JSON list of C-alpha atoms in Angstrom, two decimals:
[
{"chain": "K", "resi": 134, "resn": "GLU", "atom": "CA", "xyz": [-62.11, -6.89, -15.62]},
{"chain": "K", "resi": 135, "resn": "ILE", "atom": "CA", "xyz": [-60.89, -9.83, -13.59]},
{"chain": "K", "resi": 136, "resn": "LEU", "atom": "CA", "xyz": [-58.56, -10.84, -16.43]},
{"chain": "K", "resi": 137, "resn": "ILE", "atom": "CA", "xyz": [-57.23, -7.29, -16.75]},
{"chain": "K", "resi": 138, "resn": "GLY", "atom": "CA", "xyz": [-56.69, -7.20, -13.01]},
{"chain": "K", "resi": 139, "resn": "LEU", "atom": "CA", "xyz": [-54.78, -10.50, -13.07]},
{"chain": "K", "resi": 140, "resn": "VAL", "atom": "CA", "xyz": [-52.61, -9.33, -15.96]},
{"chain": "K", "resi": 141, "resn": "GLY", "atom": "CA", "xyz": [-51.90, -6.07, -14.19]},
{"chain": "K", "resi": 142, "resn": "SER", "atom": "CA", "xyz": [-51.03, -7.89, -10.97]},
{"chain": "K", "resi": 143, "resn": "GLU", "atom": "CA", "xyz": [-48.71, -10.25, -12.85]},
{"chain": "K", "resi": 144, "resn": "MET", "atom": "CA", "xyz": [-46.97, -7.33, -14.50]},
{"chain": "K", "resi": 145, "resn": "CYS", "atom": "CA", "xyz": [-46.50, -5.63, -11.13]},
{"chain": "K", "resi": 146, "resn": "ILE", "atom": "CA", "xyz": [-44.99, -8.80, -9.68]},
{"chain": "K", "resi": 147, "resn": "ARG", "atom": "CA", "xyz": [-42.74, -9.17, -12.71]},
{"chain": "K", "resi": 148, "resn": "ASP", "atom": "CA", "xyz": [-41.61, -5.55, -12.46]},
{"chain": "K", "resi": 149, "resn": "ARG", "atom": "CA", "xyz": [-40.92, -5.91, -8.74]},
{"chain": "K", "resi": 150, "resn": "LEU", "atom": "CA", "xyz": [-38.90, -9.09, -9.24]},
{"chain": "K", "resi": 151, "resn": "SER", "atom": "CA", "xyz": [-36.99, -7.45, -12.08]},
{"chain": "K", "resi": 152, "resn": "ALA", "atom": "CA", "xyz": [-36.18, -4.47, -9.86]},
{"chain": "K", "resi": 153, "resn": "GLN", "atom": "CA", "xyz": [-35.07, -6.77, -7.03]},
{"chain": "K", "resi": 154, "resn": "LEU", "atom": "CA", "xyz": [-32.86, -8.73, -9.40]},
{"chain": "K", "resi": 155, "resn": "ALA", "atom": "CA", "xyz": [-31.28, -5.54, -10.75]},
{"chain": "K", "resi": 156, "resn": "PHE", "atom": "CA", "xyz": [-30.68, -4.27, -7.20]},
{"chain": "K", "resi": 157, "resn": "ARG", "atom": "CA", "xyz": [-29.06, -7.52, -6.05]},
{"chain": "K", "resi": 158, "resn": "THR", "atom": "CA", "xyz": [-26.95, -7.73, -9.20]},
{"chain": "K", "resi": 159, "resn": "GLN", "atom": "CA", "xyz": [-25.71, -4.21, -8.50]},
{"chain": "K", "resi": 160, "resn": "ILE", "atom": "CA", "xyz": [-24.92, -5.20, -4.90]},
{"chain": "K", "resi": 161, "resn": "LEU", "atom": "CA", "xyz": [-22.80, -8.11, -6.15]},
{"chain": "K", "resi": 162, "resn": "PHE", "atom": "CA", "xyz": [-21.01, -5.87, -8.64]},
{"chain": "K", "resi": 163, "resn": "ASP", "atom": "CA", "xyz": [-20.31, -3.23, -5.98]},
{"chain": "K", "resi": 164, "resn": "THR", "atom": "CA", "xyz": [-19.17, -5.90, -3.51]},
{"chain": "K", "resi": 165, "resn": "ASP", "atom": "CA", "xyz": [-16.64, -7.31, -5.96]},
{"chain": "K", "resi": 166, "resn": "ARG", "atom": "CA", "xyz": [-15.32, -3.83, -6.76]},
{"chain": "K", "resi": 167, "resn": "LEU", "atom": "CA", "xyz": [-15.04, -2.80, -3.10]},
{"chain": "K", "resi": 168, "resn": "LEU", "atom": "CA", "xyz": [-13.40, -6.06, -2.05]},
{"chain": "K", "resi": 169, "resn": "GLN", "atom": "CA", "xyz": [-10.71, -5.60, -4.67]},
{"chain": "K", "resi": 170, "resn": "LYS", "atom": "CA", "xyz": [-9.83, -2.26, -3.07]},
{"chain": "K", "resi": 171, "resn": "ALA", "atom": "CA", "xyz": [-10.05, -3.45, 0.54]},
{"chain": "K", "resi": 172, "resn": "LYS", "atom": "CA", "xyz": [-6.79, -4.03, 2.39]},
{"chain": "K", "resi": 173, "resn": "GLY", "atom": "CA", "xyz": [-6.56, -6.50, 5.23]},
{"chain": "K", "resi": 174, "resn": "GLU", "atom": "CA", "xyz": [-9.07, -8.96, 6.64]},
{"chain": "K", "resi": 175, "resn": "ILE", "atom": "CA", "xyz": [-10.81, -6.44, 8.91]},
{"chain": "K", "resi": 176, "resn": "GLU", "atom": "CA", "xyz": [-11.56, -4.06, 6.05]},
{"chain": "K", "resi": 177, "resn": "ILE", "atom": "CA", "xyz": [-12.68, -6.96, 3.84]},
{"chain": "K", "resi": 178, "resn": "LEU", "atom": "CA", "xyz": [-15.06, -8.13, 6.56]},
{"chain": "K", "resi": 179, "resn": "ASP", "atom": "CA", "xyz": [-16.44, -4.60, 7.02]},
{"chain": "K", "resi": 180, "resn": "VAL", "atom": "CA", "xyz": [-17.12, -4.27, 3.28]},
{"chain": "K", "resi": 181, "resn": "THR", "atom": "CA", "xyz": [-18.81, -7.68, 3.17]},
{"chain": "K", "resi": 182, "resn": "CYS", "atom": "CA", "xyz": [-21.09, -7.02, 6.13]},
{"chain": "K", "resi": 183, "resn": "THR", "atom": "CA", "xyz": [-22.00, -3.52, 4.95]},
{"chain": "K", "resi": 184, "resn": "GLN", "atom": "CA", "xyz": [-23.03, -4.94, 1.58]},
{"chain": "K", "resi": 185, "resn": "LEU", "atom": "CA", "xyz": [-25.02, -7.75, 3.21]},
{"chain": "K", "resi": 186, "resn": "LEU", "atom": "CA", "xyz": [-26.75, -5.15, 5.36]},
{"chain": "K", "resi": 187, "resn": "ARG", "atom": "CA", "xyz": [-27.82, -3.34, 2.18]},
{"chain": "K", "resi": 188, "resn": "LEU", "atom": "CA", "xyz": [-28.79, -6.56, 0.46]},
{"chain": "K", "resi": 189, "resn": "LEU", "atom": "CA", "xyz": [-30.80, -8.24, 3.21]},
{"chain": "K", "resi": 190, "resn": "ASN", "atom": "CA", "xyz": [-31.93, -5.17, 5.17]},
{"chain": "K", "resi": 191, "resn": "ARG", "atom": "CA", "xyz": [-31.27, -6.85, 8.51]},
{"chain": "K", "resi": 192, "resn": "ASN", "atom": "CA", "xyz": [-28.59, -6.80, 11.21]},
{"chain": "K", "resi": 193, "resn": "ILE", "atom": "CA", "xyz": [-25.39, -8.73, 10.52]},
{"chain": "K", "resi": 194, "resn": "THR", "atom": "CA", "xyz": [-22.92, -10.16, 13.03]},
{"chain": "K", "resi": 195, "resn": "ALA", "atom": "CA", "xyz": [-19.36, -10.95, 12.03]},
{"chain": "K", "resi": 196, "resn": "TYR", "atom": "CA", "xyz": [-16.34, -12.71, 13.48]},
{"chain": "K", "resi": 197, "resn": "VAL", "atom": "CA", "xyz": [-12.81, -12.84, 12.09]},
{"chain": "K", "resi": 198, "resn": "VAL", "atom": "CA", "xyz": [-10.05, -15.34, 12.84]},
{"chain": "K", "resi": 199, "resn": "GLU", "atom": "CA", "xyz": [-7.15, -13.77, 14.72]},
{"chain": "K", "resi": 200, "resn": "ASN", "atom": "CA", "xyz": [-4.09, -15.78, 15.77]},
{"chain": "K", "resi": 201, "resn": "GLY", "atom": "CA", "xyz": [-5.88, -19.07, 15.19]},
{"chain": "K", "resi": 202, "resn": "ALA", "atom": "CA", "xyz": [-8.98, -18.20, 17.22]},
{"chain": "K", "resi": 203, "resn": "LEU", "atom": "CA", "xyz": [-12.32, -16.55, 16.52]},
{"chain": "K", "resi": 204, "resn": "SER", "atom": "CA", "xyz": [-12.50, -12.92, 17.63]},
{"chain": "K", "resi": 205, "resn": "GLU", "atom": "CA", "xyz": [-15.28, -11.28, 19.60]},
{"chain": "K", "resi": 206, "resn": "GLY", "atom": "CA", "xyz": [-18.34, -10.64, 17.46]},
{"chain": "K", "resi": 207, "resn": "LYS", "atom": "CA", "xyz": [-19.07, -7.30, 15.80]},
{"chain": "K", "resi": 208, "resn": "LEU", "atom": "CA", "xyz": [-22.55, -6.05, 14.98]},
{"chain": "K", "resi": 209, "resn": "PHE", "atom": "CA", "xyz": [-23.45, -4.26, 11.77]},
{"chain": "K", "resi": 210, "resn": "SER", "atom": "CA", "xyz": [-26.82, -2.67, 12.35]},
{"chain": "K", "resi": 211, "resn": "GLY", "atom": "CA", "xyz": [-29.20, -0.75, 10.13]},
{"chain": "K", "resi": 212, "resn": "GLU", "atom": "CA", "xyz": [-32.02, 1.52, 11.22]},
{"chain": "K", "resi": 213, "resn": "GLU", "atom": "CA", "xyz": [-33.66, -1.20, 13.30]},
{"chain": "K", "resi": 214, "resn": "ARG", "atom": "CA", "xyz": [-31.61, -1.74, 16.45]},
{"chain": "K", "resi": 215, "resn": "GLU", "atom": "CA", "xyz": [-34.29, -3.58, 18.40]},
{"chain": "K", "resi": 216, "resn": "ASP", "atom": "CA", "xyz": [-32.78, -6.42, 20.46]},
{"chain": "K", "resi": 217, "resn": "ALA", "atom": "CA", "xyz": [-29.54, -5.97, 18.53]},
{"chain": "K", "resi": 218, "resn": "GLU", "atom": "CA", "xyz": [-27.45, -6.79, 21.61]},
{"chain": "K", "resi": 219, "resn": "ASP", "atom": "CA", "xyz": [-29.14, -10.22, 21.76]},
{"chain": "K", "resi": 220, "resn": "PHE", "atom": "CA", "xyz": [-27.21, -11.29, 18.68]},
{"chain": "K", "resi": 221, "resn": "LEU", "atom": "CA", "xyz": [-23.85, -11.11, 20.52]},
{"chain": "K", "resi": 222, "resn": "THR", "atom": "CA", "xyz": [-24.69, -13.02, 23.69]},
{"chain": "K", "resi": 223, "resn": "PRO", "atom": "CA", "xyz": [-22.25, -15.67, 24.96]},
{"chain": "K", "resi": 224, "resn": "GLU", "atom": "CA", "xyz": [-24.64, -18.35, 23.71]},
{"chain": "K", "resi": 225, "resn": "GLU", "atom": "CA", "xyz": [-24.71, -16.91, 20.19]},
{"chain": "K", "resi": 226, "resn": "GLN", "atom": "CA", "xyz": [-20.94, -16.46, 20.14]},
{"chain": "K", "resi": 227, "resn": "LYS", "atom": "CA", "xyz": [-20.53, -20.07, 21.24]},
{"chain": "K", "resi": 228, "resn": "ILE", "atom": "CA", "xyz": [-22.55, -21.23, 18.22]},
{"chain": "K", "resi": 229, "resn": "ALA", "atom": "CA", "xyz": [-20.50, -19.00, 15.92]},
{"chain": "K", "resi": 230, "resn": "ARG", "atom": "CA", "xyz": [-17.36, -20.59, 17.36]},
{"chain": "K", "resi": 231, "resn": "TRP", "atom": "CA", "xyz": [-18.81, -24.05, 16.70]},
{"chain": "K", "resi": 232, "resn": "ALA", "atom": "CA", "xyz": [-19.45, -23.10, 13.06]},
{"chain": "K", "resi": 233, "resn": "TYR", "atom": "CA", "xyz": [-15.82, -21.96, 12.80]},
{"chain": "K", "resi": 234, "resn": "GLU", "atom": "CA", "xyz": [-14.32, -25.04, 14.42]},
{"chain": "K", "resi": 235, "resn": "ASN", "atom": "CA", "xyz": [-16.48, -27.51, 12.48]},
{"chain": "K", "resi": 236, "resn": "ARG", "atom": "CA", "xyz": [-16.51, -25.61, 9.16]},
{"chain": "K", "resi": 237, "resn": "GLN", "atom": "CA", "xyz": [-20.29, -26.04, 8.96]},
{"chain": "K", "resi": 238, "resn": "ARG", "atom": "CA", "xyz": [-23.31, -23.79, 9.00]},
{"chain": "K", "resi": 239, "resn": "ALA", "atom": "CA", "xyz": [-25.12, -23.72, 12.33]},
{"chain": "K", "resi": 240, "resn": "GLY", "atom": "CA", "xyz": [-27.87, -21.91, 14.21]},
{"chain": "K", "resi": 241, "resn": "ALA", "atom": "CA", "xyz": [-31.34, -20.92, 13.06]},
{"chain": "K", "resi": 242, "resn": "SER", "atom": "CA", "xyz": [-32.84, -23.03, 10.23]},
{"chain": "K", "resi": 243, "resn": "THR", "atom": "CA", "xyz": [-30.15, -25.74, 10.64]},
{"chain": "K", "resi": 244, "resn": "HIS", "atom": "CA", "xyz": [-29.91, -29.03, 12.55]},
{"chain": "K", "resi": 245, "resn": "HIS", "atom": "CA", "xyz": [-27.13, -27.65, 14.74]},
{"chain": "K", "resi": 246, "resn": "PHE", "atom": "CA", "xyz": [-28.40, -25.28, 17.48]},
{"chain": "K", "resi": 247, "resn": "PRO", "atom": "CA", "xyz": [-31.71, -24.47, 15.71]},
{"chain": "K", "resi": 248, "resn": "GLN", "atom": "CA", "xyz": [-32.79, -22.43, 18.74]},
{"chain": "K", "resi": 249, "resn": "ALA", "atom": "CA", "xyz": [-30.20, -19.76, 17.92]},
{"chain": "K", "resi": 250, "resn": "LYS", "atom": "CA", "xyz": [-31.27, -16.28, 16.86]},
{"chain": "K", "resi": 251, "resn": "CYS", "atom": "CA", "xyz": [-28.89, -16.26, 13.87]},
{"chain": "K", "resi": 252, "resn": "LEU", "atom": "CA", "xyz": [-27.82, -18.48, 11.04]},
{"chain": "K", "resi": 253, "resn": "TYR", "atom": "CA", "xyz": [-24.02, -18.81, 11.12]},
{"chain": "K", "resi": 254, "resn": "LEU", "atom": "CA", "xyz": [-22.00, -19.42, 7.97]},
{"chain": "K", "resi": 255, "resn": "ALA", "atom": "CA", "xyz": [-18.24, -19.94, 7.88]},
{"chain": "K", "resi": 256, "resn": "ILE", "atom": "CA", "xyz": [-16.17, -17.71, 5.59]},
{"chain": "K", "resi": 257, "resn": "ARG", "atom": "CA", "xyz": [-14.08, -20.48, 4.11]},
{"chain": "K", "resi": 258, "resn": "SER", "atom": "CA", "xyz": [-11.97, -21.32, 1.09]},
{"chain": "K", "resi": 259, "resn": "GLY", "atom": "CA", "xyz": [-10.92, -24.94, 0.87]},
{"chain": "K", "resi": 260, "resn": "ASN", "atom": "CA", "xyz": [-9.81, -26.02, 4.33]},
{"chain": "K", "resi": 261, "resn": "ASN", "atom": "CA", "xyz": [-9.13, -22.48, 5.49]},
{"chain": "K", "resi": 262, "resn": "VAL", "atom": "CA", "xyz": [-11.73, -20.61, 7.56]},
{"chain": "K", "resi": 263, "resn": "TYR", "atom": "CA", "xyz": [-11.26, -16.85, 7.84]},
{"chain": "K", "resi": 264, "resn": "GLY", "atom": "CA", "xyz": [-14.32, -15.92, 9.90]},
{"chain": "K", "resi": 265, "resn": "VAL", "atom": "CA", "xyz": [-18.04, -16.38, 10.48]},
{"chain": "K", "resi": 266, "resn": "ILE", "atom": "CA", "xyz": [-21.08, -14.38, 9.36]},
{"chain": "K", "resi": 267, "resn": "GLY", "atom": "CA", "xyz": [-24.29, -14.37, 11.41]},
{"chain": "K", "resi": 268, "resn": "ILE", "atom": "CA", "xyz": [-27.68, -13.61, 9.82]},
{"chain": "K", "resi": 269, "resn": "PRO", "atom": "CA", "xyz": [-30.66, -13.03, 12.18]},
{"chain": "K", "resi": 270, "resn": "LEU", "atom": "CA", "xyz": [-33.61, -15.24, 11.22]},
{"chain": "K", "resi": 271, "resn": "GLN", "atom": "CA", "xyz": [-36.06, -14.52, 14.01]},
{"chain": "K", "resi": 272, "resn": "LYS", "atom": "CA", "xyz": [-38.72, -12.62, 12.07]},
{"chain": "K", "resi": 273, "resn": "GLU", "atom": "CA", "xyz": [-38.38, -14.04, 8.57]},
{"chain": "K", "resi": 274, "resn": "THR", "atom": "CA", "xyz": [-36.35, -16.62, 6.73]},
{"chain": "K", "resi": 275, "resn": "LEU", "atom": "CA", "xyz": [-34.30, -16.16, 3.58]},
{"chain": "K", "resi": 276, "resn": "ASP", "atom": "CA", "xyz": [-35.82, -17.18, 0.28]},
{"chain": "K", "resi": 277, "resn": "SER", "atom": "CA", "xyz": [-33.75, -19.33, -2.07]},
{"chain": "K", "resi": 278, "resn": "PHE", "atom": "CA", "xyz": [-32.62, -16.37, -4.16]},
{"chain": "K", "resi": 279, "resn": "GLU", "atom": "CA", "xyz": [-31.52, -14.36, -1.10]},
{"chain": "K", "resi": 280, "resn": "TYR", "atom": "CA", "xyz": [-29.67, -17.39, 0.22]},
{"chain": "K", "resi": 281, "resn": "SER", "atom": "CA", "xyz": [-27.84, -17.95, -3.07]},
{"chain": "K", "resi": 282, "resn": "ILE", "atom": "CA", "xyz": [-26.83, -14.26, -3.17]},
{"chain": "K", "resi": 283, "resn": "LEU", "atom": "CA", "xyz": [-25.70, -14.49, 0.46]},
{"chain": "K", "resi": 284, "resn": "LEU", "atom": "CA", "xyz": [-23.47, -17.46, -0.35]},
{"chain": "K", "resi": 285, "resn": "SER", "atom": "CA", "xyz": [-22.07, -15.62, -3.38]},
{"chain": "K", "resi": 286, "resn": "VAL", "atom": "CA", "xyz": [-21.11, -12.61, -1.25]},
{"chain": "K", "resi": 287, "resn": "ILE", "atom": "CA", "xyz": [-19.54, -14.80, 1.45]},
{"chain": "K", "resi": 288, "resn": "ASN", "atom": "CA", "xyz": [-17.58, -16.74, -1.18]},
{"chain": "K", "resi": 289, "resn": "GLU", "atom": "CA", "xyz": [-16.30, -13.44, -2.60]},
{"chain": "K", "resi": 290, "resn": "CYS", "atom": "CA", "xyz": [-15.30, -12.44, 0.92]},
{"chain": "K", "resi": 291, "resn": "ALA", "atom": "CA", "xyz": [-13.44, -15.72, 1.45]},
{"chain": "K", "resi": 292, "resn": "LEU", "atom": "CA", "xyz": [-11.58, -15.31, -1.85]},
{"chain": "K", "resi": 293, "resn": "ALA", "atom": "CA", "xyz": [-10.60, -11.74, -0.97]},
{"chain": "K", "resi": 294, "resn": "MET", "atom": "CA", "xyz": [-9.35, -12.85, 2.46]},
{"chain": "K", "resi": 295, "resn": "GLU", "atom": "CA", "xyz": [-7.35, -15.68, 0.90]},
{"chain": "K", "resi": 296, "resn": "ASN", "atom": "CA", "xyz": [-5.75, -13.26, -1.55]},
{"chain": "K", "resi": 297, "resn": "ALA", "atom": "CA", "xyz": [-4.99, -10.81, 1.26]},
{"chain": "K", "resi": 298, "resn": "GLN", "atom": "CA", "xyz": [-3.39, -13.55, 3.35]},
{"chain": "K", "resi": 299, "resn": "ASN", "atom": "CA", "xyz": [-1.32, -14.79, 0.40]},
{"chain": "K", "resi": 300, "resn": "ALA", "atom": "CA", "xyz": [-0.18, -11.24, -0.32]},
{"chain": "K", "resi": 301, "resn": "MET", "atom": "CA", "xyz": [0.76, -10.73, 3.33]},
{"chain": "K", "resi": 302, "resn": "GLU", "atom": "CA", "xyz": [2.66, -14.03, 3.37]},
{"chain": "K", "resi": 303, "resn": "LYS", "atom": "CA", "xyz": [4.44, -13.08, 0.14]},
{"chain": "K", "resi": 304, "resn": "GLU", "atom": "CA", "xyz": [5.38, -9.69, 1.60]},
{"chain": "K", "resi": 305, "resn": "LYS", "atom": "CA", "xyz": [6.60, -11.35, 4.79]},
{"chain": "K", "resi": 306, "resn": "ASN", "atom": "CA", "xyz": [8.78, -13.76, 2.81]},
{"chain": "K", "resi": 307, "resn": "ALA", "atom": "CA", "xyz": [10.13, -10.86, 0.75]},
{"chain": "K", "resi": 308, "resn": "VAL", "atom": "CA", "xyz": [11.10, -9.01, 3.95]},
{"chain": "K", "resi": 309, "resn": "ILE", "atom": "CA", "xyz": [12.81, -12.14, 5.30]},
{"chain": "K", "resi": 310, "resn": "ALA", "atom": "CA", "xyz": [14.71, -12.61, 2.03]},
{"chain": "K", "resi": 311, "resn": "LYS", "atom": "CA", "xyz": [15.76, -8.95, 2.04]},
{"chain": "K", "resi": 312, "resn": "ASN", "atom": "CA", "xyz": [16.96, -9.17, 5.64]},
{"chain": "K", "resi": 313, "resn": "GLU", "atom": "CA", "xyz": [18.97, -12.29, 4.79]},
{"chain": "K", "resi": 314, "resn": "GLN", "atom": "CA", "xyz": [20.51, -10.48, 1.83]},
{"chain": "K", "resi": 315, "resn": "LEU", "atom": "CA", "xyz": [21.40, -7.48, 4.02]},
{"chain": "K", "resi": 316, "resn": "ARG", "atom": "CA", "xyz": [22.91, -9.81, 6.60]},
{"chain": "K", "resi": 317, "resn": "ALA", "atom": "CA", "xyz": [25.01, -11.57, 3.95]},
{"chain": "K", "resi": 318, "resn": "ASP", "atom": "CA", "xyz": [26.16, -8.21, 2.51]},
{"chain": "K", "resi": 319, "resn": "LEU", "atom": "CA", "xyz": [27.06, -6.98, 6.00]},
{"chain": "K", "resi": 320, "resn": "LEU", "atom": "CA", "xyz": [29.09, -10.10, 6.75]},
{"chain": "K", "resi": 321, "resn": "ARG", "atom": "CA", "xyz": [30.91, -9.74, 3.43]},
{"chain": "K", "resi": 322, "resn": "ALA", "atom": "CA", "xyz": [31.67, -6.07, 4.16]},
{"chain": "K", "resi": 323, "resn": "ILE", "atom": "CA", "xyz": [32.92, -6.86, 7.66]},
{"chain": "K", "resi": 324, "resn": "SER", "atom": "CA", "xyz": [34.99, -9.74, 6.33]},
{"chain": "K", "resi": 325, "resn": "HIS", "atom": "CA", "xyz": [36.53, -7.46, 3.68]},
{"chain": "K", "resi": 326, "resn": "ASP", "atom": "CA", "xyz": [37.21, -4.68, 6.19]},
{"chain": "K", "resi": 327, "resn": "LEU", "atom": "CA", "xyz": [38.89, -7.13, 8.55]},
{"chain": "K", "resi": 328, "resn": "ARG", "atom": "CA", "xyz": [40.77, -8.95, 5.80]},
{"chain": "K", "resi": 329, "resn": "THR", "atom": "CA", "xyz": [42.55, -5.80, 4.55]},
{"chain": "K", "resi": 330, "resn": "PRO", "atom": "CA", "xyz": [44.32, -4.79, 7.83]},
{"chain": "K", "resi": 331, "resn": "LEU", "atom": "CA", "xyz": [44.94, -8.44, 8.69]},
{"chain": "K", "resi": 332, "resn": "CYS", "atom": "CA", "xyz": [46.72, -8.93, 5.38]},
{"chain": "K", "resi": 333, "resn": "SER", "atom": "CA", "xyz": [48.80, -5.81, 6.05]},
{"chain": "K", "resi": 334, "resn": "ILE", "atom": "CA", "xyz": [49.63, -6.96, 9.58]},
{"chain": "K", "resi": 335, "resn": "SER", "atom": "CA", "xyz": [50.46, -10.43, 8.31]},
{"chain": "K", "resi": 336, "resn": "GLY", "atom": "CA", "xyz": [52.71, -8.97, 5.60]},
{"chain": "K", "resi": 337, "resn": "ASN", "atom": "CA", "xyz": [54.48, -6.72, 8.08]},
{"chain": "K", "resi": 338, "resn": "ALA", "atom": "CA", "xyz": [54.92, -9.60, 10.46]},
{"chain": "K", "resi": 339, "resn": "ASP", "atom": "CA", "xyz": [56.47, -11.71, 7.73]},
{"chain": "K", "resi": 340, "resn": "THR", "atom": "CA", "xyz": [58.81, -8.84, 6.83]},
{"chain": "K", "resi": 341, "resn": "VAL", "atom": "CA", "xyz": [59.89, -8.36, 10.45]},
{"chain": "K", "resi": 342, "resn": "SER", "atom": "CA", "xyz": [60.40, -12.07, 10.89]},
{"chain": "K", "resi": 343, "resn": "TYR", "atom": "CA", "xyz": [62.42, -12.35, 7.69]},
{"chain": "K", "resi": 344, "resn": "THR", "atom": "CA", "xyz": [64.51, -9.30, 8.57]},
{"chain": "K", "resi": 345, "resn": "HIS", "atom": "CA", "xyz": [65.22, -10.70, 12.02]},
{"chain": "K", "resi": 346, "resn": "LEU", "atom": "CA", "xyz": [66.39, -13.99, 10.56]},
{"chain": "K", "resi": 347, "resn": "THR", "atom": "CA", "xyz": [68.63, -12.40, 7.95]},
{"chain": "K", "resi": 348, "resn": "LEU", "atom": "CA", "xyz": [70.32, -9.75, 10.10]},
{"chain": "K", "resi": 349, "resn": "PRO", "atom": "CA", "xyz": [74.02, -10.58, 10.66]},
{"chain": "K", "resi": 350, "resn": "THR", "atom": "CA", "xyz": [75.01, -11.38, 14.21]},
{"chain": "K", "resi": 351, "resn": "THR", "atom": "CA", "xyz": [77.78, -9.25, 15.74]},
{"chain": "K", "resi": 352, "resn": "SER", "atom": "CA", "xyz": [80.64, -11.27, 17.20]},
{"chain": "K", "resi": 353, "resn": "ARG", "atom": "CA", "xyz": [82.02, -10.14, 20.48]},
{"chain": "K", "resi": 354, "resn": "VAL", "atom": "CA", "xyz": [85.77, -9.75, 20.94]}
]
């Protein structure tokens, strides 16, 4: 009976882990699909945090880089809103800003500001940082699998933000090139419109001048 019980317990654990793995795999698949449709950094960040909320079942704080500085934090909250406002205190936002400026993780479970309520991870691709994600770790820590999934989602977010920024830069350059082309076309049109009457005036002036020079002078008696 003990052996049967152990086997049954092992099967239950295996089934539960299998279900968790399937759920998290689906979350990653959905995240990738939604990020491909998202437009702009704000929408990308919203998709990422909503998916992390589903994945980790805990509040998420998020910051995005705007005009070279980290924005005010935004809270993504599930059913549990207890002490949710504590995650956006000036102290917590200061730590998030440190994570952004130093391109390092900080806060709870790290060597930098371990007293913080959240773990802060930079949304980065290469040397570019696009924002910061905060994960509350007051009640329970993340296991290794949750942490690896978390990093995967944040990396997908960083890639999507990089693509969005490149697309925006490409569109901006296209607008500049188009404006330059319009300016050149306008100058050519103005030059042509001015050249035509000027040529006519110049021709008439030459005719008048030539006529004046060739007219016979009348001698007076």
